[in-house]
CSV table of C-alpha atoms in Angstrom, one decimal:
chain,number,residue,atom,x,y,z
J,106,MET,CA,14.2,-43.4,15.3
J,107,LEU,CA,13.1,-40.4,17.3
J,108,ASN,CA,16.4,-38.7,16.9
J,109,HIS,CA,16.2,-39.3,13.2
J,110,LEU,CA,12.7,-37.9,12.9
J,111,LYS,CA,13.6,-34.6,14.4
J,112,PHE,CA,15.9,-33.9,11.4
J,113,LEU,CA,13.4,-34.8,8.8
J,114,PRO,CA,12.0,-31.8,6.8
J,115,GLY,CA,8.8,-30.5,8.5
J,116,ALA,CA,9.4,-32.3,11.8
J,117,ASN,CA,8.9,-29.9,14.7
J,118,MET,CA,9.1,-26.9,12.3
J,119,GLN,CA,8.7,-23.6,14.0
J,120,PHE,CA,6.7,-20.7,12.5
J,121,ILE,CA,9.3,-18.4,14.0
J,122,ASP,CA,12.5,-20.2,15.3
J,123,LEU,CA,13.7,-18.3,18.3
J,124,LYS,CA,15.6,-21.3,19.9
J,125,SER,CA,18.3,-21.4,17.2
J,126,GLN,CA,19.2,-17.8,17.7
J,127,GLN,CA,19.2,-18.3,21.5
J,128,ASP,CA,21.5,-21.3,21.2
J,129,ARG,CA,24.1,-19.1,19.5
J,130,ILE,CA,24.2,-16.5,22.2
J,131,ARG,CA,22.8,-18.1,25.2
J,132,ASP,CA,26.0,-17.8,27.2
J,133,ARG,CA,26.4,-14.1,26.4
J,134,ILE,CA,22.7,-13.5,27.3
J,135,GLU,CA,23.3,-15.2,30.6
J,136,THR,CA,26.3,-13.1,31.3
J,137,ARG,CA,24.3,-9.9,30.5
J,138,ILE,CA,21.5,-11.0,32.9
J,139,ARG,CA,24.0,-11.8,35.7
J,140,GLN,CA,25.5,-8.3,35.3
J,141,VAL,CA,22.0,-6.8,35.8
J,142,LEU,CA,21.5,-9.0,38.8
J,143,ASP,CA,24.8,-7.9,40.4
J,144,HIS,CA,24.3,-4.2,39.9
J,145,GLY,CA,20.6,-4.4,40.9
J,146,GLN,CA,19.4,-1.4,38.9
J,147,TYR,CA,16.3,-3.2,37.5
J,148,ILE,CA,14.5,0.0,36.4
J,149,MET,CA,16.4,2.4,34.0
J,150,GLY,CA,19.8,0.7,34.6
J,151,PRO,CA,22.8,1.4,32.5
J,152,GLU,CA,21.9,-1.3,29.9
J,153,VAL,CA,18.9,0.9,28.9
J,154,GLN,CA,21.0,3.9,28.0
J,155,GLU,CA,23.7,1.7,26.3
J,156,LEU,CA,20.9,0.2,24.1
J,157,GLU,CA,19.3,3.6,23.3
J,158,VAL,CA,22.7,4.9,22.2
J,159,LYS,CA,23.1,1.9,19.9
J,160,LEU,CA,19.7,1.9,18.4
J,161,ALA,CA,19.9,5.6,17.6
J,162,ASP,CA,23.4,5.2,16.0
J,163,TYR,CA,21.9,2.3,13.9
J,164,THR,CA,18.9,4.2,12.6
J,165,GLY,CA,20.8,7.5,12.3
J,166,VAL,CA,18.3,9.2,14.5
J,167,LYS,CA,19.3,11.7,17.3
J,168,HIS,CA,17.1,10.3,19.9
J,169,CYS,CA,16.0,6.9,20.9
J,170,ILE,CA,13.6,6.5,23.8
J,171,THR,CA,13.0,2.8,24.9
J,172,CYS,CA,9.8,2.0,26.4
J,173,ALA,CA,7.7,-1.0,27.8
J,174,SER,CA,6.0,-2.1,24.5
J,175,GLY,CA,5.3,-1.2,20.9
J,176,THR,CA,1.9,-0.1,21.9
J,177,ASP,CA,3.3,2.2,24.5
J,178,ALA,CA,5.6,3.7,21.9
J,179,LEU,CA,2.6,4.7,19.8
J,180,LEU,CA,0.6,5.9,22.7
J,181,MET,CA,3.5,8.0,24.0
J,182,ALA,CA,4.1,9.5,20.6
J,183,LEU,CA,0.5,10.6,20.3
J,184,MET,CA,0.6,12.1,23.9
J,185,ALA,CA,3.8,14.0,23.0
J,186,LEU,CA,1.8,15.5,20.1
J,187,ASP,CA,-1.0,16.5,22.4
J,188,ILE,CA,-3.6,14.5,20.6
J,189,SER,CA,-6.8,15.1,22.4
J,190,PRO,CA,-10.6,14.1,22.3
J,191,GLY,CA,-12.2,15.0,18.9
J,192,ASP,CA,-8.9,15.1,17.0
J,193,GLU,CA,-8.5,12.8,14.0
J,194,VAL,CA,-5.6,10.5,13.4
J,195,ILE,CA,-5.4,8.8,9.9
J,196,THR,CA,-4.1,5.2,9.7
J,197,VAL,CA,-5.0,2.0,8.0
J,198,PRO,CA,-7.5,-0.8,8.9
J,199,TYR,CA,-5.2,-3.7,7.9
J,200,THR,CA,-2.8,-3.8,10.9
J,201,TRP,CA,-2.7,-5.0,14.5
J,202,ILE,CA,-5.2,-3.2,16.6
J,203,SER,CA,-2.6,-1.3,18.6
J,204,THR,CA,-2.1,1.2,15.8
J,205,ALA,CA,-5.8,2.4,16.1
J,206,GLU,CA,-6.4,1.3,19.8
J,207,VAL,CA,-4.0,4.1,21.0
J,208,ILE,CA,-5.9,6.7,19.1
J,209,ALA,CA,-9.1,5.6,20.7
J,210,LEU,CA,-7.6,5.5,24.2
J,211,LEU,CA,-7.0,9.2,23.9
J,212,ARG,CA,-10.6,9.7,22.8
J,213,ALA,CA,-9.4,10.8,19.3
J,214,LYS,CA,-11.0,9.3,16.2
J,215,PRO,CA,-9.3,6.7,14.0
J,216,VAL,CA,-9.8,7.8,10.3
J,217,PHE,CA,-9.1,4.7,8.1
J,218,ILE,CA,-7.8,4.7,4.5
J,219,ASP,CA,-7.2,1.7,2.4
J,220,ILE,CA,-4.0,0.0,1.5
J,221,GLN,CA,-2.1,-0.8,-1.6
J,222,PRO,CA,-2.9,-4.2,-3.2
J,223,ASP,CA,0.8,-5.2,-3.6
J,224,THR,CA,2.7,-4.0,-0.5
J,225,PHE,CA,-0.4,-3.9,1.8
J,226,ASN,CA,0.8,-0.6,3.1
J,227,MET,CA,-1.0,2.7,3.3
J,228,ASP,CA,-2.0,4.0,-0.1
J,229,PRO,CA,-0.7,7.6,-0.4
J,230,ALA,CA,-3.2,8.2,-3.2
J,231,LYS,CA,-6.0,7.9,-0.7
J,232,LEU,CA,-4.4,10.2,1.9
J,233,GLU,CA,-5.2,13.8,1.0
J,234,ALA,CA,-8.9,13.1,0.6
J,235,ALA,CA,-9.1,11.9,4.3
J,236,ILE,CA,-7.5,15.0,5.7
J,237,THR,CA,-9.7,17.6,7.5
J,238,SER,CA,-9.2,20.4,9.7
J,239,ARG,CA,-9.3,18.0,12.7
J,240,THR,CA,-6.5,15.8,11.3
J,241,LYS,CA,-3.7,16.1,13.9
J,242,ALA,CA,-1.4,13.0,12.9
J,243,ILE,CA,-0.9,10.3,10.3
J,244,ILE,CA,0.3,6.8,11.2
J,245,PRO,CA,1.5,4.7,8.3
J,246,VAL,CA,2.3,1.1,9.2
J,247,GLY,CA,5.3,-0.8,7.8
J,248,ILE,CA,3.3,-4.2,7.5
J,249,TYR,CA,5.1,-7.5,7.3
J,250,GLY,CA,8.6,-5.9,7.3
J,251,GLN,CA,8.7,-3.2,4.6
J,252,CYS,CA,8.1,0.5,5.1
J,253,ALA,CA,5.2,2.3,3.7
J,254,ASP,CA,5.7,5.0,1.0
J,255,MET,CA,7.0,7.4,3.4
J,256,THR,CA,8.4,9.8,0.8
J,257,ARG,CA,4.9,10.6,-0.7
J,258,ILE,CA,3.1,10.4,2.6
J,259,ASN,CA,5.5,13.0,4.0
J,260,ILE,CA,5.2,15.3,1.1
J,261,ILE,CA,1.4,15.3,1.6
J,262,ALA,CA,1.6,15.7,5.4
J,263,ALA,CA,4.1,18.6,5.1
J,264,LYS,CA,1.7,20.3,2.8
J,265,HIS,CA,-0.9,20.3,5.5
J,266,ASN,CA,1.5,20.7,8.4
J,267,ILE,CA,0.6,17.4,9.9
J,268,PRO,CA,3.1,15.3,11.8
J,269,VAL,CA,3.8,11.6,10.8
J,270,ILE,CA,4.3,8.8,13.1
J,271,GLU,CA,5.9,5.8,11.6
J,272,ASP,CA,4.6,2.4,12.9
J,273,GLY,CA,7.7,0.4,12.5
J,274,ALA,CA,6.8,-2.4,14.7
J,275,GLN,CA,7.4,-4.9,11.9
J,276,SER,CA,9.8,-2.9,9.6
J,277,PHE,CA,12.5,-2.1,12.0
J,278,GLY,CA,15.7,-2.8,10.1
J,279,ALA,CA,14.1,-2.1,6.8
J,280,THR,CA,15.0,0.8,4.5
J,281,HIS,CA,13.3,3.3,2.3
J,282,HIS,CA,15.4,5.2,-0.2
J,283,GLY,CA,18.4,4.1,1.8
J,284,LYS,CA,17.2,5.4,5.1
J,285,LYS,CA,16.4,3.1,8.0
J,286,SER,CA,12.9,2.5,9.3
J,287,CYS,CA,12.0,4.8,12.3
J,288,ASN,CA,14.3,7.5,10.7
J,289,LEU,CA,11.7,8.5,8.1
J,290,SER,CA,9.4,11.0,9.8
J,291,LEU,CA,9.0,13.1,12.9
J,292,ILE,CA,8.6,10.1,15.1
J,293,GLY,CA,9.3,6.5,14.6
J,294,CYS,CA,8.0,3.6,16.8
J,295,THR,CA,8.9,0.0,17.0
J,296,SER,CA,8.3,-3.2,19.0
J,297,PHE,CA,10.6,-5.6,20.6
J,298,PHE,CA,7.8,-8.3,21.1
J,299,PRO,CA,9.7,-11.7,21.0
J,300,SER,CA,8.5,-12.7,17.4
J,301,LYS,CA,9.6,-9.4,15.9
J,302,PRO,CA,13.0,-9.4,13.8
J,303,LEU,CA,14.6,-7.8,16.8
J,304,GLY,CA,12.7,-9.1,19.8
J,305,CYS,CA,13.4,-9.4,23.5
J,306,TYR,CA,12.1,-12.1,26.0
J,307,GLY,CA,9.1,-10.1,27.0
J,308,ASP,CA,7.5,-6.9,26.0
J,309,GLY,CA,9.5,-3.8,24.8
J,310,GLY,CA,9.5,-1.1,22.4
J,311,ALA,CA,11.3,2.2,21.3
J,312,ILE,CA,10.5,5.6,19.9
J,313,PHE,CA,12.9,7.6,17.6
J,314,THR,CA,12.9,11.3,16.8
J,315,PRO,CA,15.3,14.0,15.6
J,316,ASN,CA,13.4,16.7,17.6
J,317,ASP,CA,15.0,17.6,21.0
J,318,ALA,CA,11.9,19.1,22.6
J,319,LEU,CA,9.8,16.0,21.6
J,320,ALA,CA,12.5,13.7,23.0
J,321,ASP,CA,12.6,15.5,26.3
J,322,LYS,CA,8.8,15.3,26.5
J,323,LEU,CA,8.7,11.6,25.6
J,324,ARG,CA,11.2,10.8,28.3
J,325,GLN,CA,9.0,12.7,30.8
J,326,ILE,CA,5.9,10.9,29.6
J,327,ARG,CA,7.8,7.5,30.0
J,328,ILE,CA,8.1,8.1,33.7
J,329,HIS,CA,4.7,9.4,34.8
J,330,GLY,CA,5.3,12.9,33.3
J,331,GLN,CA,8.2,13.4,35.7
J,332,LYS,CA,10.9,15.9,34.9
J,333,VAL,CA,12.8,15.8,38.1
J,334,LYS,CA,12.0,13.3,41.0
J,335,HIS,CA,8.6,13.9,42.5
J,336,GLN,CA,7.9,16.8,40.1
J,337,HIS,CA,5.2,15.9,37.5
J,338,PRO,CA,4.5,18.9,35.1
J,339,LEU,CA,2.4,16.7,32.8
J,340,VAL,CA,0.5,13.4,32.7
J,341,GLY,CA,2.4,10.5,31.7
J,342,ILE,CA,2.4,6.7,31.8
J,343,ASN,CA,4.6,3.9,33.4
J,344,GLY,CA,6.2,3.2,30.0
J,345,ARG,CA,9.8,2.2,31.0
J,346,LEU,CA,11.8,-0.8,29.4
J,347,ASP,CA,13.1,-3.2,32.0
J,348,THR,CA,16.8,-3.3,32.4
J,349,LEU,CA,16.8,-7.1,32.0
J,350,GLN,CA,15.1,-6.8,28.6
J,351,ALA,CA,17.6,-4.1,27.5
J,352,ALA,CA,20.4,-6.4,28.5
J,353,ILE,CA,19.0,-9.2,26.4
J,354,LEU,CA,18.4,-6.9,23.3
J,355,LEU,CA,21.8,-5.8,23.5
J,356,GLU,CA,23.2,-9.3,22.8
J,357,LYS,CA,20.5,-10.1,20.3
J,358,PHE,CA,21.3,-6.8,18.5
J,359,THR,CA,24.7,-8.1,17.7
J,360,LEU,CA,23.2,-10.5,15.3
J,361,PHE,CA,20.6,-8.3,13.9
J,362,SER,CA,22.3,-7.1,10.6
J,363,GLU,CA,23.3,-10.6,9.8
J,364,GLU,CA,19.8,-11.9,10.5
J,365,CYS,CA,18.2,-9.3,8.4
J,366,HIS,CA,20.4,-10.4,5.5
J,367,ARG,CA,19.4,-14.0,6.0
J,368,ARG,CA,15.8,-13.2,6.2
J,369,ALA,CA,16.1,-11.5,2.7
J,370,GLU,CA,17.9,-14.5,1.3
J,371,ILE,CA,15.2,-16.9,2.6
J,372,ALA,CA,12.5,-14.7,1.1
J,373,ASP,CA,14.2,-14.5,-2.3
J,374,ARG,CA,14.4,-18.4,-2.1
J,375,TYR,CA,10.7,-18.5,-1.4
J,376,ASN,CA,9.9,-16.3,-4.3
J,377,VAL,CA,11.8,-18.6,-6.7
J,378,LEU,CA,10.3,-21.8,-5.4
J,379,LEU,CA,6.7,-20.5,-5.3
J,380,ALA,CA,6.9,-18.8,-8.8
J,381,ASP,CA,5.4,-21.6,-10.7
J,382,ILE,CA,2.4,-22.3,-8.3
J,383,PRO,CA,-0.8,-21.0,-9.7
J,384,GLY,CA,-3.1,-18.9,-7.3
J,385,ILE,CA,-0.3,-17.6,-5.3
J,386,GLN,CA,0.9,-14.0,-5.0
J,387,THR,CA,4.4,-13.7,-3.4
J,388,PRO,CA,5.3,-10.6,-1.5
J,389,VAL,CA,6.0,-7.4,-3.4
J,390,VAL,CA,8.7,-5.1,-2.2
J,391,ALA,CA,8.5,-1.7,-3.5
J,392,ALA,CA,11.2,0.0,-5.6
J,393,ASN,CA,13.6,1.9,-3.3
J,394,ASN,CA,12.5,-0.5,-0.3
J,395,THR,CA,14.2,-3.3,1.4
J,396,SER,CA,12.2,-5.7,3.8
J,397,VAL,CA,13.2,-7.4,7.0
J,398,TYR,CA,10.4,-9.9,6.3
J,399,ALA,CA,9.0,-10.0,9.9
J,400,GLN,CA,6.6,-12.4,8.1
J,401,TYR,CA,6.7,-13.9,4.7
J,402,THR,CA,3.1,-13.5,3.7
J,403,ILE,CA,1.4,-14.6,0.4
J,404,LEU,CA,-1.9,-14.2,-1.0
J,405,THR,CA,-3.7,-17.5,-2.0
J,406,ASP,CA,-6.9,-18.3,-3.7
J,407,ASP,CA,-7.8,-21.0,-1.2
J,408,ARG,CA,-6.3,-20.2,2.2
J,409,GLU,CA,-8.4,-22.8,4.1
J,410,ALA,CA,-7.3,-25.7,1.9
J,411,LEU,CA,-3.7,-24.5,1.8
J,412,SER,CA,-3.3,-24.0,5.5
J,413,SER,CA,-5.1,-27.4,6.2
J,414,ASN,CA,-2.7,-29.3,3.9
J,415,LEU,CA,0.3,-27.6,5.6
J,416,LYS,CA,-1.0,-28.5,9.0
J,417,SER,CA,-1.5,-32.2,8.0
J,418,LYS,CA,2.2,-32.3,7.3
J,419,ASP,CA,3.1,-30.6,10.6
J,420,ILE,CA,4.0,-27.3,8.8
J,421,PRO,CA,2.8,-24.1,10.7
J,422,SER,CA,1.3,-21.1,8.9
J,423,VAL,CA,-0.7,-18.1,10.3
J,424,ALA,CA,-3.3,-15.9,8.7
J,425,TYR,CA,-2.9,-12.4,10.3
J,426,TYR,CA,-5.5,-9.7,10.6
J,427,THR,CA,-8.4,-11.8,9.1
J,428,ALA,CA,-10.9,-9.2,10.4
J,429,PRO,CA,-9.7,-5.6,9.5
J,430,LEU,CA,-10.0,-2.9,12.1
J,431,HIS,CA,-13.0,-1.2,10.5
J,432,LEU,CA,-14.9,-4.4,11.0
J,433,GLN,CA,-13.8,-5.1,14.6
J,434,GLY,CA,-16.3,-4.6,17.5
J,435,ALA,CA,-14.0,-2.1,19.2
J,436,PHE,CA,-14.6,0.3,16.3
J,437,THR,CA,-18.3,0.0,15.6
J,438,ASP,CA,-18.9,3.5,16.6
J,439,LEU,CA,-17.1,4.6,13.5
J,440,GLY,CA,-20.0,3.2,11.5
J,441,HIS,CA,-18.1,1.3,8.9
J,442,GLN,CA,-19.6,-1.5,6.8
J,443,PRO,CA,-18.2,-4.4,4.8
J,444,GLY,CA,-17.0,-3.0,1.5
J,445,ASP,CA,-15.8,0.3,2.8
J,446,PHE,CA,-12.1,-0.6,2.5
J,447,PRO,CA,-12.2,-3.4,-0.2
J,448,ILE,CA,-8.5,-3.9,-0.7
J,449,SER,CA,-8.0,-4.4,3.1
J,450,GLU,CA,-10.9,-6.9,3.1
J,451,GLU,CA,-9.5,-8.7,0.1
J,452,VAL,CA,-6.1,-9.1,1.6
J,453,ALA,CA,-7.5,-10.1,5.0
J,454,ALA,CA,-9.5,-12.9,3.3
J,455,HIS,CA,-6.6,-14.3,1.4
J,456,CYS,CA,-3.4,-13.7,3.3
J,457,LEU,CA,-1.3,-16.5,4.7
J,458,SER,CA,2.1,-16.3,6.4
J,459,LEU,CA,4.5,-19.2,6.0
J,460,PRO,CA,7.4,-20.1,8.3
J,461,MET,CA,10.1,-17.4,8.4
J,462,SER,CA,13.2,-16.9,10.4
J,463,PRO,CA,17.0,-16.4,9.8
J,464,TYR,CA,17.3,-19.9,10.8
J,465,LEU,CA,14.8,-21.6,8.4
J,466,ARG,CA,16.6,-24.6,7.0
J,467,ARG,CA,16.7,-25.1,3.2
J,468,GLU,CA,15.1,-28.6,3.5
J,469,ASP,CA,12.3,-27.2,5.6
J,470,GLN,CA,11.6,-24.5,3.1
J,471,ALA,CA,11.6,-27.1,0.4
J,472,ALA,CA,9.1,-29.1,2.5
J,473,VAL,CA,6.9,-26.1,2.8
J,474,VAL,CA,6.8,-25.5,-0.9
J,475,ALA,CA,6.4,-29.3,-1.7
J,476,ALA,CA,3.4,-29.3,0.6
J,477,MET,CA,1.8,-26.3,-1.2
J,478,LYS,CA,2.4,-27.7,-4.6
């Protein structure tokens, strides 16, 4: 009976299924790990450089600099641009805290602008009004798997000579006008947190740039500002990606393109199955964009009732970013009040992410939709 139950729709359903992927390549991952154990170069070993070359080739960017986390990627990017106390950096309030946290860590000021109601990404129409003489960078976020409107953002940024850092922690693998995420601005950053479309088995991240001087500076920052051993011309951090994580990512990367395709197919199926349910807004992918669906996120008129009903049938769901950053205690000094960014607040109050992975079975997907109906 127990063996039968585990194959029933909804039984032991995972919000993000990492095990099925691991089952496919477990032997190869273990071989890679053994190779690291054999050569013993646990910090900046050859697998790190091998991964950087492959990721740079995949995105079409000249330089890839791996690092210890997606947060470190954003922090290092700001440090490389010499962001200083009193500077302003424009971003959005509907995102994970790292995007604004790194700005505050450098004693700069996060300046929030609202998001678009369909893609939940930065609204370029609100960007120019937020720019001042103190604006030193702009950080759009590719939320839930698709890039922001980087074309319009870049045009406005170029007009004011402001660098753009793409936060591609969730959108790595997506495209905008045919170009890959993290190849859409001066600097692109991503995360390899385990739940990301390309994730390792710990923390990890990467930075991409076409600029030689910035790449050299980022490599210095990654190793305590060190240019040659024991010489530190600038202040940096301990931001290196572990060799073991690089080895794991190399094997997981062999499946990445296939898994991105599977994610899109599963999202398309969700869109069809959910089309006739009132009170549900399915994800909108902008024209000229593709999405890797890091999460499949809907808006619902009654999130509490829907999530409770799913839970009663052992179906997991997650409400992300239910308190936008401008209403978080960490940013009370900015003086924002409820209503300052109404679209972010509306999305935060109604968003719900459904199970999504390249290995979500059709019968499980059908069970999710049946429970919602």
